[in-house]
Amino acid sequence: MKKNLLFVVSLIIVLTMVLTACANTPVETEAPVVEEPEAPVATEAPAAEEPAAEEPVVAANPGLQMEQAQVAMQFWSDEEFAKQMELMSAAPLNPDDPIYLQYLEESPTDITQYPQYADFAAKAPPYNICFSNAGVNNPWRVVGYIDMREQVEQYRTEGLVKNFIHLDAQGNDAKQIADIQDIINTPGKCDLLIVSPNTSEALTPIVEKACEVMPVIQFDRYTQTDCPVVSERSIGGYAFGISGANFIVENLPEGGNVLAFRILPGVDVLEHRWGAARKIFEQNPQINVIGVEFVGYDSFKANTVVSDYLAKYGTIDAVWMDAGGTAVTILEAFKDNEAAYPKVMVGEDQQDYLQYIKDNNILGIAPVFATYQWRTAVIAAVKFLQGETVQHHWYLPQPEITPENLDQYINPAMPPLHYAMCGCEDMTNYPDAWTTPDINKYKDVID
Amino acid sequence: MTTTTASSAKEINQILGKIWNGVRRIPPVFPIFLLIFIILGFLNPKGYQTMNGIMTFFRPAAPLAVLAIGEMLVLAMGGFDLSIGAIVTMVVLASSKLLANDPEKALPAILIMIGIGILIGLINGLVVSFLKVPSFITTLGMMLLVRGATLYYIGGAPQGYLTDNWRQFGRNYIQDVPFFVKIPYALIVLLVLGLIFYILFHRTNYGKQVLAIGDNMRAAQLSGVRVKLIRVVTHILCSVLAVLGGILVGGYGGVNVTIGEGMEMQAIAACVIGGVLLGGGKGNVINVAFGAFTLQAIVNLLNQLGLPKPYTDVIQGSIIIFVVAYSALSSQRKR
Amino acid sequence: MTTITTTDNKLKRLARSVRIPPVYIFLVVVFLVGGILDQILSDGQIFTNPLILLNIIVRSVALGIVAVGQTLVIIGASIDLSVAYTISITAIMSSYIMQGKTENVLTAIVGVLAIGIAIGLVNGLIVTKLKVNPFIATLGTSLIIKGIINASFSNYTGSVPKSFEFFGYGMVGPIPVSIIILLLIVFIGWFLLSRTQFGAHLYGVGGNVEVARLSGVRTDRVLIGAHIFCSMTAVISGLFLVSQMRAGAPWVGPNGIFDLNSIATTVIGGTALSGGKGGVWGTLAGVLIFGILDTTFNQLGVNPYLKSVFQGVIIVLAVASYTIRSKKDAA
């Protein structure tokens, strides 16, 4: 009797837990972000007002999906969105330089503008550089990392770089914080710190601390501080998101079901991609976003998601992705479910995807987040230490691969997970270092 | 006249009692699974009331069932195997590098993987038996080791692809089968393995010895069970099933770094729903396979209801607690 | 007669608490090997730079705090797999409540401690009253918490005020605040285990529940208490992490693998998974071993995936060194 009672009580406890879970509304709407007073974000964030009338046919609640998929306020800036939109059609200001050194906007800086780094400015090459890396845990990062290490090897032969200390955070914010703390604690070990932050906010305080003692360069994902001497990447997340979303809107004139895939939350470049796409989809009510799913690089999950949505909605007209890691799996899932391929596909510049859409005649686009930005980080570091002018906010070009220029980027000689926009073709060890990638062979410290 | 009705009533009562007894003995996993599947059928007749739909359902569910059967062997012995998720990761990632996009290497790659699986199981079993390290810790260490070594070997991220012939087991169907319409290879693999392990576990001395060890190791030892040998063999079987499950998982999902993550917990959850007691002494191959199907069906059900994915975790978590609490409390009442 | 045995017990307990656990030999060996390799192959910071040494401890703080709680639970022959998501829910809720304002800090801390107590209580009740195997019970609650977090938050939420960063980055003289807090928690754990009745009972419950019950210990209460303590350490660990990170995010707990790592460091420290044996000082050594591995691999510039291989080997070897001589077979 007593046991039964306990059982019932525990049942009630767990049920309440479940109910509270279900009752929870996304809190992002209520969360005012203090650091960004300029936030005219209200235009974007409240998606709750999305009228249900926009989705006349589908019974289940796509409104909920969009609502769930709001962009956290600290990751949205109308200004930056408009700027990147503009930059997408801008020509580089230094067209004669190789693409990985071009910039779309002028914001020159050099070491003389940082009197606190006078000690570093006085140094002669070879330099020692530290690199705190979020991780080498996906194919994009492998290609980028090899770009970077090969550039270091070239500089080593030129006598410009000596040690290149690589600290791998293995995708863990806490470890990356401790890693950077170690670099701060060993003054003199490195002349400059390159950071590719694991996530944006978590790394902000420690990067600020690092800036106090040494020049810092950040690339790829940015922390939310302007203290690094160079912040460098190809145009950015908004442009990536716009590129894919516009392609879908243009090629689905009568509208249709769009399924959106995302890698992970909380990373600025990825949030920007989705934020931009979301804005464009909202401006085009004929586009019906039936789901926004986080699948990471997990192709098993991605495959299941496609099956689920096909079972539920029958057809999926277009797939939008914030990164193309699982693009081919997703297309295969359509085939395996005996469904027609999506009419419009968004992927990334991975060789396997480019090859797949060509072989199967799929109307697809590959927005690019260029892996050559890894190489640029090392070049910017050396140039900065040498006193040369570099760009403080360095917008590298970010080409997109469209059906028109697809053939130009397909290279059957490269492995399927290679990224076409590596900017590595002019390096000494091309293509061997990329066809048989081995990230373990590079030495950090040399004698 | 009255006596006959009375006796026939008695008989009916007896028969009803027998039926009731039989019904009571049906493991809860079957009604749970059936209930969920019927609800699914109502929500989406095309998806879950046609053969086509059912076969589609089994394709992703079968790999987990294979993993769960292996995990069940170790759990029934009173142990744990936390390394199977890492083994799945290893199978997928290491194969992608071994294959080097060459379909001819599929068979050697699979054989190498099975060989490494045997080695992993052997080490697990030997460490547990001879160094007397609890299997929870042994396999936790093995999980870190296998995962780390795999990622080191491939260099952090996959660099090749799984060839289509390697993937067919987890991915393809046998088409145009009468009545069944199509049958996923994965289901056939599961049926074959299920049959083998059903016989091994329920019809041979080996199964009895495993259960005896799980029930009371000391007593089993005294009654002549070769505890150390059985444990080594069981760990090897579990690892080999993890390799085979990994081939199905990789076939379905393709290459990625996180593919095996958390699968050990999923497999344990499937076992628990299938009525396995942690601590050993109980286990049934068929129930465990249905435990795995139930987990998959829950995912599909929530999706059909249009609930976001996180609720899956909440529901799965609640269900495994309830199933165990139910069986623990009801067995206590019997005593 | 009885008085003699109790004083005897007290003496034994004192001896047990003072004696240095054998894992410290391991710790010294790992440290020396790491340091010497660093000296030969790299720039020898581990031996020569006290800041790097301190940072080994700072790296270990988050894991160390929660491992103390895990130790208590494991001594009671239970286990807690829900700590990782308890850390996440702490990080995100505290940051959400604080909203970057110093005046909200106290409310936030009280709030998340209450959440921690609730989680520990639920874990303890499910284990003791519903007789659910602790592994399954806490795996279940862990899934439930995970679901609740992911359904409500998908991203950074709120922020912590600058003043709260003192916990993560502040210094008292040359010593980081975080180290002081870690040592404080370890001390509390030690005090609870060897200086209180609760501790003595916990060892009893872990050693043999039936015997403990028959000798009048309210076994359920003791185990529930251990679970509550464990969840509270997870909360403190989460507070530490969020103070370093300026804002809470749902992935901090699982990214740090705090569930399995805390169990691993606990057993390396000599606490038996079957319960009834062990202590927090050993756990501290286990945590520091992991910290030294991190730093050594950074110093040597070796791919960190090899570190995970080493961790696996060390876990098994350390535990084998305790179990190999035992006559009892392991499960």
Short mmCIF file of N, CA and C in Angstrom, two decimals, chain A residues 243 247 348-350 353-354 357 364-368 398-410 419-421:
data_model
loop_
_atom_site.label_atom_id
_atom_site.label_comp_id
_atom_site.label_asym_id
_atom_site.label_seq_id
_atom_site.Cartn_x
_atom_site.Cartn_y
_atom_site.Cartn_z
N SER A 243 22.89 34.01 -49.10
CA SER A 243 23.18 33.33 -50.36
C SER A 243 22.26 32.13 -50.56
N PHE A 247 18.71 31.96 -52.94
CA PHE A 247 18.68 30.96 -54.00
C PHE A 247 17.38 30.16 -53.93
N GLU A 348 27.46 23.19 -49.12
CA GLU A 348 28.67 23.96 -48.88
C GLU A 348 29.71 23.48 -49.89
N ASP A 349 30.88 24.09 -49.89
CA ASP A 349 31.83 23.80 -50.97
C ASP A 349 32.61 22.50 -50.78
N GLN A 350 32.01 21.51 -50.14
CA GLN A 350 32.66 20.21 -50.01
C GLN A 350 32.62 19.47 -51.35
N TYR A 353 29.68 17.00 -52.07
CA TYR A 353 28.40 17.65 -52.36
C TYR A 353 28.38 18.19 -53.79
N LEU A 354 29.47 18.86 -54.17
CA LEU A 354 29.53 19.43 -55.52
C LEU A 354 29.38 18.32 -56.56
N ILE A 357 25.62 16.86 -56.58
CA ILE A 357 24.57 17.63 -57.27
C ILE A 357 24.82 17.65 -58.77
N GLY A 364 21.42 23.17 -57.16
CA GLY A 364 21.97 23.44 -55.83
C GLY A 364 22.94 24.60 -55.83
N ILE A 365 23.12 25.15 -54.66
CA ILE A 365 24.10 26.22 -54.50
C ILE A 365 25.01 25.83 -53.34
N ALA A 366 26.23 26.32 -53.37
CA ALA A 366 27.15 26.09 -52.26
C ALA A 366 27.66 27.44 -51.77
N PRO A 367 27.00 27.98 -50.75
CA PRO A 367 27.60 29.15 -50.12
C PRO A 367 28.92 28.72 -49.49
N VAL A 368 29.83 29.66 -49.35
CA VAL A 368 31.17 29.29 -48.93
C VAL A 368 31.55 30.06 -47.68
N GLN A 398 34.06 36.26 -50.28
CA GLN A 398 33.38 35.00 -49.98
C GLN A 398 32.58 34.59 -51.20
N PRO A 399 33.24 33.97 -52.16
CA PRO A 399 32.54 33.62 -53.40
C PRO A 399 31.48 32.56 -53.11
N GLU A 400 30.51 32.43 -54.01
CA GLU A 400 29.56 31.32 -53.86
C GLU A 400 29.65 30.44 -55.10
N ILE A 401 29.39 29.15 -54.88
CA ILE A 401 29.46 28.23 -56.00
C ILE A 401 28.03 27.98 -56.48
N THR A 402 27.75 28.43 -57.68
CA THR A 402 26.40 28.36 -58.24
C THR A 402 26.40 27.37 -59.39
N PRO A 403 25.23 27.01 -59.92
CA PRO A 403 25.20 26.09 -61.04
C PRO A 403 26.09 26.58 -62.20
N GLU A 404 26.26 27.90 -62.33
CA GLU A 404 27.03 28.43 -63.46
C GLU A 404 28.53 28.11 -63.32
N ASN A 405 29.05 28.25 -62.10
CA ASN A 405 30.50 28.03 -61.98
C ASN A 405 30.85 26.71 -61.29
N LEU A 406 29.86 25.81 -61.19
CA LEU A 406 30.07 24.56 -60.47
C LEU A 406 31.26 23.78 -61.00
N ASP A 407 31.32 23.62 -62.33
CA ASP A 407 32.36 22.78 -62.93
C ASP A 407 33.76 23.23 -62.58
N GLN A 408 33.89 24.53 -62.45
CA GLN A 408 35.19 25.11 -62.18
C GLN A 408 35.75 24.66 -60.82
N TYR A 409 34.84 24.31 -59.88
CA TYR A 409 35.31 23.98 -58.53
C TYR A 409 35.34 22.49 -58.25
N ILE A 410 34.75 21.70 -59.14
CA ILE A 410 34.80 20.25 -58.93
C ILE A 410 36.18 19.75 -59.32
N TYR A 419 37.50 20.84 -49.10
CA TYR A 419 36.73 22.05 -49.39
C TYR A 419 37.34 22.78 -50.57
N ALA A 420 36.49 23.07 -51.55
CA ALA A 420 37.00 23.62 -52.81
C ALA A 420 37.70 24.96 -52.60
N MET A 421 37.17 25.78 -51.69
CA MET A 421 37.69 27.13 -51.55
C MET A 421 38.81 27.17 -50.52
#
